[in-house]
Structures are given as structure tokens and as C-alpha cells.
Amino acid sequence: MEEHYEPAKVERQAQDYWAAHDTFRALEDTTKEKFYCLSMFPYPSGRLHMGHVRNYTIGDVISRYQRMRGKNVMQPMGWDAFGLPAENAAIKNNVPPARWTYENIDTMRTQLMRLGFGYDWARELPTCRPEYYRWEQWFFTRLFRKGLVYKKKAIVNWDPVDQTVLANEQVIDGRGWRSGAAVERCEIPQWFLKITDYAEQLLRDLERLPDWPAQVLAMQRNWIGKSEGVEIGFPYNGGVLKVFTTRADTLMGATYVAVAPEHPLAARAAQDDERVAAFIEDCRQGGLAEAELAVQEKKGVPTKLTVQHPLTGERLPIWVANYVLMAYGEGAVMAVPAHDERDFEFAHQYGLPIKQVLEHVLRRVKPWKERSPGAGEDQYYEFDPATWKDWYASKSVDDVLVVNSGKYNGLSSAEAIDAIAADLAAKRLGEKRTQFRLRDWGVSRQRYWGCPIPIINCRTCGAVPVPDEQLPVVLPEDVTFKGVKSPLKTNPDFYRTECPSCGGPAERETDTFDTFVESSWYYARFCSPDNNRAMLDARVDYWLPVDQYIGGVEHAVLHLLYARFFHKLMRDEGLVKGDEPFTRLLTQGMVLNGGIKMSKSKGNIVDPEALIERFGADTVRLFMMFAAPPEQALEWSESGVEGAHRFLRRLWRQVYIHVDDNNQSIAGGQRLGEDQKRLSRKLHETIVKVSDDIGRRYTFNTAIAANMELLNELSRFGDRSPQGRAVMQEALEAIVLMLSPIVPHIAHRLWRALGHETAVVNCAWPRPDEGALARETTELVVQVNGKLRGHIQVPAGADRVQTEQTALSNDNVRRYIEGRRVRKLVVVPNRLVNIVVE
Ligand code: ANZ
Ligand code: ZN
């Protein structure tokens, strides 16, 4: 064996070995228990970053560990290859997005290989290839026939200078990223997937995911957002305005109604009211990003229209307000400023009446001064900011009583909701209803670099799905951009076609799918990536569900929800079994540098490749796994990397010294001396600990620390006798085995150096030896009042308390002391315990 550790050489040898032996090829084998380990596949942006390295190292460690546990492991890798950056790069540098993407994939694949990840590359899957997306198109046409997709007008960001639709990321401070023009909102027809049909299931099945992080489950639950409420009708001249409320108990406190700027009643009011028209126009400006909408200042205008209160008949004004979302509930609210914070802020700003209708059971406080004492039974109050916030603090309907509400006075919230809902139902002006926050999934993108939506628009037949035999609809890859507009929309060769149904001239859909569609089912396609006759086949029944999924918490909602949705869609199409795609989920923490996330824009990137060049892949992997538990943030540290490297050199050195000392044969079987026993016990305790850390707790950092500690003991162990060397051999082998999932290359070399013909990657995980774990014990006699009553075993070196406890709990001894008071207890170490009782 070489005296010095040369990572480049060691790593090349190990990787060559794995490649030559097809080590990570995963084949279905029903005689073995399978383990499908999946890390979220990357977008091929150009180069791997540290976040990728962390994600993929965690996945690789788990995969290699499970393999050593005898599982048939599949660990695939692919490319989430469609998306906007390719297009932006194309526009900037004049390279076709396809070429840019394929070149990036080649670079990143080489980087992944240098890191030694055990992927089954035969399953590699770039989503921008027709072999992949044709099945997505095929599946979409199945959903179309089932009525699970539909077309509807929806709002997009429109750049009036570039004459194109922009993605939310392309709108910066309300302006187009290239033109700098103020972005407008406009409505165009788009395709939607009916995820809301699955809302209830998606919510309910979260309960079947005990091995997902609680935080992710909570985020999904909120996103789905189930609300039980009442739909209430407010009659007006010419119709009924519907609102959705979760707080029908506050109906008597409604002082106005508000509609979204896109609501039909707003349009109607705008017809003869310039102020309303101008306000609606104003709301069309600016981006659509939800974060922006949530924090914007509340604004609105009154209309000349009114509605009638459904129970009292009182006239209430209709306002148009920007805080009412068209996409939620009915796009309109009954405003109860006394008990809803948003309504309050608005009413306060525009001087609208505030009427309290709930009172706290215990405190019975009136939060505001009376404003119009003459207002009859109903009382109006003025705002007192000091007490006001209390009312919003608890969204709970407990502990409150209804007041100022006529016949409902004195009811609890829950009772009032029932009573009011019943009265409304009798008038046909309301009914109880469940509302989900979850919206149907708009999958149309007006971009080029995506999967073409397989629809043909015919003037006579409408939207017709592309027939199976005409699939795939291939995205032309050799394109040039004129400005920002999608080349599909300007290319008649692409969009001119015939209607599959009547044969007349027709046009293809030129929109492409949201790239979340590709990432929603890739995990299943990995099971049958080479099938060109079907989307999936029987192999999915062997591999699915994914046993361990690993990725960033930023995907807690969209990707992970869409993938769960697709799994249910595919299940209902008979393509997969089971209800959920990912049994266990690990969300890895961020990689920080200087306390903030490593990112290009912050200029604090550390390039993994440069590190591999300097220290080798094993050092990078070891540092990543040692610096923090996987779910926590990891702080980048140069000295941490150096420390990891030093440890590997120490390990190498220890093995080198041991095997170099080959004059003496290694013997075993004879009785071990004390130091040998101690080391052996330490070794097996370490195996127990590391197995639990890696296999169950996923605390790879403590597993590594335990191995470091063991190595320290080894370096202090100078026993060169045959037994001493045998113990040393066993310990070094165990360390190499236990570290091999984390630092597989050096482990590959050291295993050979320790005299093995086999490759460490094919070895079993070490097992703790019960015999070695048992500590030495000594036997003591126990006397009660001077008479021999029993024998006890205590660990060598047990303290006084432990010895006494053991003596007192000995069965025979207990018979003689039961019911009596112990007056004295004498322990003579290693010999006897004398108990004196009354
Ligand atoms: C009256 C009321 C009184 C409300 C009160 C709340 C508290 P969740 O729980 O999220 O379902 N709302 C309904 N549709 C809306 C829309 N399109 N845009 C903005 N807000 C809307 O929220 C339901 C509540 O959100 C509804 O109940 C409604 O305000 C508001 F003390 O009605 B509530
Ligand atoms: Zn037709």
C-alpha cells in the first residue's frame, strides 16, 4: 500500500471499479427487499452548487448504507431540463435552449460522477427528451377525456413593449425584466388540471405520512386550506351577490360588502362611474406574485350600487377593494370590520361603520366608545386601538357570545352559525359549504422551452386532444429567438395542422406545460425509463413507493403536492398502486456562508469542483455530512474541510502502519488481555451507535464523530502481539465499513489494503458482537444479618450505589428483608455486601 493518501488516484480507481462492474445497476429482484432512494433531480443550470452536493451526498449515504443492509437499492438521477433560464440564456447569448441545456447536463453529469454517487446511470432521464414528455402528453389526453382538465381564462403578466407574457420571475418591481416596461395584467385562455377534485384526499392522506417532517405536513395542510363556512346571498337589483364566510355568526355586523376588481359587479359599476373604472384599471398594473399582493396597501372605491342584507333587508354599499381576491370563495366578502382585521383596516381608512356583534364571555368588555347612541338597537362604536387587537388575536370562536344581533343575542358563535345558516337556507339565501384555499393548477405557460400541450384548436370542433398515434408533439429544438416571444408562436410549420376530428385546417396549441408537470411523475418513470410503448409498466409495482425522498424544504408545497396529486391521478388511471408516492421524506437544510445562504447574487459561492480538485471528493462528502445534521443549516468552513481531510489522512496512516507491520501474523481465538478487551468493547459499542445514527436517526455527524473517537483509541493502542494485531485488524475493518457510505473511495482502497479481495461496496454492514459488548462482572456474596442469603453479579468497577441496588433487588435477599427496616449496609468491594435489618 502507498504510504501517502492521494485522493485523485484513489478516487479514480474506485470509480473505474464501479463502472467496470456496473455496481449500481438496479435490477428488479423479487427475492430481495427493495429500497428506492431518490434525491430531487436538479435543474441543469450549468454547474453543481453546494446545495446539490449536500442533497446528493445524503441520498448516496443512505443508499449505500441500505445496500450494505442487504437491500436491493435503486438510486437514479435525471434532469429537470425544461424551464426559463435556458430561454433567457438563449435570448442573451443567441444559443438554442436545447444546446445550452444538453451542454449543461454533460458538465453536471461529469461533476456528479466525480463525487462518486452510486447512481444507476442506465436510468438517466432528461425531461426535455421526447421519449419522456410524450408520455406526459399521452397522460394529459387521458385526463382530458376524463374531464380532469379544462380551459379557462386566467390572468397573466403582460409586457406591452415586448408584446409577450412574462413569468412571475421575469417581473421585477412591476416591470418587465428586459423591456423595463410597466407590466399589465391581462386575461387569456389557459389549461387547468382539476387538483381541487382531489383536495379532500390530498388533505386526508397527509395522515398516512408519519415519516414526513411535521413542518412540511403543516405547510401542505395550510396550502390546501380547508374551511367550513356558509355561502351567503345578498340580493341586489338584478341578482344576488354571493359571498363566502367562515363567520356567519357575525352576519349582523356586516356594514358593507366588497368585491374583487375582476368581479362582474365591479365591471358593471364601472360602466357609468369613471372613478370605479379608473380603480379597476389601476389594479391591473403590477405583478401577480402572491407575496406582493399580500403586503400591498388596502385600497378601494365605493360604487353607486347597494345590496340588501339577507336577514334585515338593510341597504349596504358595495365597494370594490384590492384586498378581495377574485380567486378565493366567491370573489366577494361581507365585511365585518368589528371582527375581521382586513375589513377593519379598510373601514377605518374609509370611515365606514364598525358594528360589534361579538362579546367575550368572561371579560364582557366593550372595546369601543359608543358613537351613535340614537342608532336604535344596533350600536356603532368608535375605534380604540388599545383593545381592538384582542379581537383578532384569537381567531377562535370559543368563549364569545353574540350581541347586537336581535334574536341571535346570547348564542355562542357555533350556535349562531347554525341558527343563521338555517334562517338563510329557509330564505334560499345561504347554505353551509366547504371551501378550499387550493386552486386548480394552471399548467399553461406561454414559453417556448417546455413540453408542448397536446391540443389542436379547430374552429368547428373546438379543442381536440392529439390522437395517440400522432404523439409525441415534438418541440423543435433548432430555433432562433426574435425578441422574447416564443418561437412556437411565430412558426407556422409548428402550429399549422389538421383537425384530427374533422380534417379541416386547425392550429396547434403553442403554449407549453409548467415544468412542475415533468417533475410530478419522474419518480415513477425512473422505474421504466426505457419503455417506448407505455408510460409505466409492471416494474413500478416492484419499486414504488419511493422509500426515501430527499430535497429542499422550498419544495414543501408545490412540487410535493403536485407529485402527490399525480400519483393519485396515475393510480386512478390504473398505472400505479398505492396512494402516496414518497414514504419517507427528508428536507435538508441550507448551505450557508457567512451566516447567509450561498448564492450567486450574494457573491459567496464556493465551487465544489475547486474543492474536489484540492482535497478530493471524499473530503467534500465527509465535511458535508460532519458539519451538521442533515435537516439543519450547514455553515461553510474552510477549516472544517481541512479538518475532514486531516481525518482521512490519519485513517490512511493508521491502516498503513498496521498493514506495513506484516512480519507478524494475525492470530485470534486466544484469550484477550484487558486492553484488548476494552478496545474490542469500544469497537462494538461504536458499531451499535453508528448503526442507529445512520440507519434510524440520520445523524450522520454523530456517526462520524463516533468513528473519529474510535480511531483515536486505535492510535493509542500500541499492542503488537498477535492478539493485539487481530483486534486492531477487526477495528480498522469496522471503521472502513462504517465510513464507506460516506467516503466510499478511500474505503474502497483501504479495504483492499486490509487484505480483502472483495470490494467494500459489496460488503455487509458490520454486526455488533454480543460477547464483546458484555462488560466483565464480579461476583459478590450477600449476607443478611450475617447469614449468607445470595450471590450477585455486578459490572467490574461498579460503584457503591449500584452494588447496593443489585444486592437489595436479589430475589432471595428480598425474602429476608421484606417488611423490615434496613439499619445498616456494608459493602466490601469485590467480596461481599452485608445487610443488617431490624
Ligand atoms: C366575514 C368575516 C367575519 C370573516 C370575521 C372573517 C372574520 P378562510 O378562513 O381563509 O377560509 N374572504 C372570503 N372570500 C374572500 C376573498 N375572495 N378575498 C378575501 N377574503 C375573503 O377565510 C374566510 C374568510 O375570508 C371569510 O370569512 C371572509 O371574511 C374572507 F369576523 O367573512 B369572513
Ligand atoms: Zn374539427
Coordinates of N, CA and C in Angstrom, one line a residue, residues 358-364 391 394 396-402 411-414:
L358 N -69.9 40.6 18.6 CA -69.4 39.5 19.5 C -68.9 40.2 20.7
E359 N -69.0 39.4 21.8 CA -68.5 39.9 23.1 C -67.9 38.7 23.8
H360 N -66.8 39.0 24.5 CA -66.1 38.0 25.2 C -66.9 37.5 26.4
V361 N -67.0 36.2 26.5 CA -67.9 35.7 27.6 C -67.5 36.1 29.0
L362 N -66.2 36.1 29.2 CA -65.7 36.4 30.6 C -65.5 37.8 30.8
R363 N -64.9 38.5 29.8 CA -64.5 39.8 30.0 C -65.6 40.8 29.8
R364 N -66.5 40.4 29.0 CA -67.7 41.3 28.7 C -67.3 42.7 28.5
W391 N -59.4 41.4 19.6 CA -60.4 40.7 18.9 C -59.9 39.8 17.8
S394 N -57.4 36.1 18.8 CA -57.9 34.7 18.7 C -58.9 34.6 17.6
S396 N -60.3 32.1 17.3 CA -61.1 31.0 17.8 C -62.6 31.6 18.0
V397 N -63.5 30.7 17.8 CA -64.9 31.1 18.0 C -65.4 30.7 19.4
D398 N -64.4 30.2 20.2 CA -64.8 29.8 21.6 C -64.9 31.1 22.4
D399 N -65.6 30.9 23.5 CA -65.6 32.0 24.6 C -66.2 33.3 24.1
V400 N -67.0 33.3 23.0 CA -67.6 34.5 22.7 C -69.2 34.4 22.6
L401 N -69.8 35.5 22.9 CA -71.3 35.5 22.8 C -71.7 36.5 21.7
V402 N -72.8 36.2 21.1 CA -73.3 37.1 20.1 C -74.1 38.2 20.8
L411 N -76.4 33.8 21.9 CA -75.9 32.5 21.4 C -74.4 32.5 21.4
S412 N -73.8 31.2 21.4 CA -72.4 31.1 21.2 C -72.2 31.2 19.7
S413 N -70.9 31.4 19.3 CA -70.6 31.5 17.9 C -71.1 30.3 17.1
A414 N -70.8 29.1 17.6 CA -71.2 27.9 16.9 C -72.7 27.8 16.7

